[in-house]
Amino acid sequence: MTMNDNAINPAGPAARVYAETLAAGRFRIQRCQDCDSAIFYPRELCPACGSGDLHWFAPSGRGTVYATTTVRRKEEAGGDYNVALIDLEEGPRLMSRVDGLSPDAVCIGQPVRARVAVEEDQGVLLFDAVEVDRQPEKDHE
């Protein structure tokens, strides 16, 4: 799979800003100044309250895999890859893929962190799995 397979096709002004920002290596989403909703996919009006007072901000990049599936392809076509729905810490859910793991290793509830990959002047939002620091449980006596 090439990066262009996941490229945003900017249709409206907000989508163009999002695509240009990704191409510059930065991930931004919108927040409504009237109702404080974090918004993704880029919009001209807030889907929660209808306000046009939307501002761009840098989300934390932290998220959790909500759902995942494996797309099966022949090796000569690039091999298998995953498609995942990611719940961002700020609230919006978006579609992307978890990179750096075999598709079958991606699981629901897995913590992930966003990163932008840029190739041929186009950016794509990917996620990497985050290691969870687990402390051993103490025995209760």
GROMACS .gro file of C-alpha atoms in nm:
model
  141
    1MET     CA    1   0.000   0.000   0.000
    2THR     CA    2   0.138   0.339  -0.092
    3MET     CA    3   0.088   0.646   0.121
    4ASN     CA    4  -0.123   0.799  -0.154
    5ASP     CA    5  -0.381   0.523  -0.104
    6ASN     CA    6  -0.471   0.695   0.226
    7ALA     CA    7  -0.430   1.054   0.108
    8ILE     CA    8  -0.704   1.304   0.186
    9ASN     CA    9  -0.884   1.439  -0.119
   10PRO     CA   10  -0.941   1.799  -0.011
   11ALA     CA   11  -1.288   1.907  -0.118
   12GLY     CA   12  -1.380   2.205   0.100
   13PRO     CA   13  -1.175   2.477   0.269
   14ALA     CA   14  -1.147   2.294   0.605
   15ALA     CA   15  -1.045   1.969   0.436
   16ARG     CA   16  -0.781   2.158   0.236
   17VAL     CA   17  -0.639   2.310   0.556
   18TYR     CA   18  -0.626   1.963   0.713
   19ALA     CA   19  -0.451   1.813   0.407
   20GLU     CA   20  -0.201   2.101   0.386
   21THR     CA   21  -0.125   2.073   0.758
   22LEU     CA   22  -0.067   1.696   0.725
   23ALA     CA   23   0.159   1.758   0.425
   24ALA     CA   24   0.362   1.990   0.649
   25GLY     CA   25   0.399   1.704   0.899
   26ARG     CA   26   0.152   1.831   1.160
   27PHE     CA   27  -0.173   1.677   1.290
   28ARG     CA   28  -0.450   1.924   1.376
   29ILE     CA   29  -0.821   1.887   1.441
   30GLN     CA   30  -1.091   2.144   1.506
   31ARG     CA   31  -1.263   2.257   1.825
   32CYS     CA   32  -1.592   2.445   1.838
   33GLN     CA   33  -1.553   2.766   2.035
   34ASP     CA   34  -1.924   2.769   2.124
   35CYS     CA   35  -1.984   2.416   2.256
   36ASP     CA   36  -1.620   2.301   2.307
   37SER     CA   37  -1.667   1.986   2.093
   38ALA     CA   38  -1.352   1.843   1.933
   39ILE     CA   39  -1.430   1.768   1.569
   40PHE     CA   40  -1.298   1.529   1.308
   41TYR     CA   41  -1.339   1.505   0.997
   42PRO     CA   42  -1.278   1.875   0.916
   43ARG     CA   43  -1.601   2.070   0.882
   44GLU     CA   44  -1.721   2.419   0.807
   45LEU     CA   45  -1.988   2.400   1.080
   46CYS     CA   46  -1.991   2.221   1.414
   47PRO     CA   47  -2.196   1.899   1.386
   48ALA     CA   48  -2.298   1.930   1.754
   49CYS     CA   49  -2.433   2.286   1.764
   50GLY     CA   50  -2.411   2.431   1.411
   51SER     CA   51  -2.162   2.704   1.499
   52GLY     CA   52  -1.915   2.823   1.238
   53ASP     CA   53  -1.665   2.932   1.507
   54LEU     CA   54  -1.421   2.643   1.466
   55HIS     CA   55  -1.051   2.668   1.548
   56TRP     CA   56  -0.762   2.432   1.475
   57PHE     CA   57  -0.558   2.282   1.757
   58ALA     CA   58  -0.296   2.011   1.807
   59PRO     CA   59  -0.454   1.710   1.980
   60SER     CA   60  -0.247   1.500   2.220
   61GLY     CA   61  -0.219   1.226   1.959
   62ARG     CA   62  -0.313   0.965   2.218
   63GLY     CA   63  -0.592   0.727   2.135
   64THR     CA   64  -0.738   0.381   2.171
   65VAL     CA   65  -0.826   0.125   1.905
   66TYR     CA   66  -1.206   0.104   1.895
   67ALA     CA   67  -1.227  -0.150   1.611
   68THR     CA   68  -0.992  -0.312   1.363
   69THR     CA   69  -1.000  -0.532   1.058
   70THR     CA   70  -0.739  -0.688   0.834
   71VAL     CA   71  -0.741  -0.621   0.463
   72ARG     CA   72  -0.596  -0.924   0.286
   73ARG     CA   73  -0.383  -0.867  -0.026
   74LYS     CA   74  -0.132  -1.067  -0.221
   75GLU     CA   75   0.232  -1.004  -0.129
   76GLU     CA   76   0.304  -0.859  -0.473
   77ALA     CA   77   0.031  -0.600  -0.404
   78GLY     CA   78   0.195  -0.498  -0.075
   79GLY     CA   79   0.060  -0.765   0.159
   80ASP     CA   80  -0.198  -0.747   0.434
   81TYR     CA   81  -0.266  -0.432   0.634
   82ASN     CA   82  -0.506  -0.323   0.907
   83VAL     CA   83  -0.773  -0.059   0.905
   84ALA     CA   84  -0.860   0.071   1.249
   85LEU     CA   85  -1.110   0.306   1.408
   86ILE     CA   86  -0.926   0.511   1.668
   87ASP     CA   87  -1.090   0.703   1.951
   88LEU     CA   88  -0.879   1.011   2.016
   89GLU     CA   89  -0.834   1.118   2.378
   90GLU     CA   90  -1.015   1.442   2.287
   91GLY     CA   91  -1.327   1.253   2.175
   92PRO     CA   92  -1.345   1.218   1.796
   93ARG     CA   93  -1.321   0.878   1.630
   94LEU     CA   94  -1.128   0.848   1.306
   95MET     CA   95  -1.018   0.584   1.060
   96SER     CA   96  -0.651   0.511   1.004
   97ARG     CA   97  -0.414   0.220   1.048
   98VAL     CA   98  -0.178   0.103   1.320
   99ASP     CA   99   0.172   0.086   1.175
  100GLY     CA  100   0.464  -0.130   1.280
  101LEU     CA  101   0.261  -0.435   1.386
  102SER     CA  102   0.134  -0.729   1.188
  103PRO     CA  103  -0.234  -0.664   1.107
  104ASP     CA  104  -0.344  -0.955   1.326
  105ALA     CA  105  -0.157  -0.809   1.627
  106VAL     CA  106  -0.372  -0.494   1.638
  107CYS     CA  107  -0.645  -0.534   1.899
  108ILE     CA  108  -0.944  -0.349   2.041
  109GLY     CA  109  -0.856  -0.138   2.344
  110GLN     CA  110  -0.492  -0.105   2.242
  111PRO     CA  111  -0.338   0.235   2.327
  112VAL     CA  112  -0.187   0.415   2.028
  113ARG     CA  113  -0.017   0.744   1.943
  114ALA     CA  114  -0.057   0.943   1.622
  115ARG     CA  115   0.224   1.036   1.387
  116VAL     CA  116   0.227   1.199   1.047
  117ALA     CA  117   0.422   1.041   0.761
  118VAL     CA  118   0.495   1.262   0.460
  119GLU     CA  119   0.585   1.130   0.117
  120GLU     CA  120   0.575   1.311  -0.216
  121ASP     CA  121   0.433   1.625  -0.048
  122GLN     CA  122   0.134   1.436   0.094
  123GLY     CA  123   0.078   1.355   0.458
  124VAL     CA  124  -0.097   1.056   0.605
  125LEU     CA  125  -0.199   1.008   0.967
  126LEU     CA  126  -0.078   0.678   1.112
  127PHE     CA  127  -0.079   0.536   1.462
  128ASP     CA  128   0.185   0.342   1.652
  129ALA     CA  129   0.111   0.103   1.936
  130VAL     CA  130   0.207   0.236   2.280
  131GLU     CA  131   0.369   0.011   2.534
  132VAL     CA  132   0.166   0.006   2.853
  133ASP     CA  133   0.377   0.028   3.167
  134ARG     CA  134   0.219  -0.234   3.388
  135GLN     CA  135   0.323  -0.266   3.746
  136PRO     CA  136   0.301  -0.614   3.896
  137GLU     CA  137   0.008  -0.656   4.128
  138LYS     CA  138   0.091  -0.693   4.495
  139ASP     CA  139  -0.044  -0.988   4.687
  140HIS     CA  140  -0.310  -0.895   4.936
  141GLU     CA  141  -0.245  -1.070   5.264
   0.00000   0.00000   0.00000
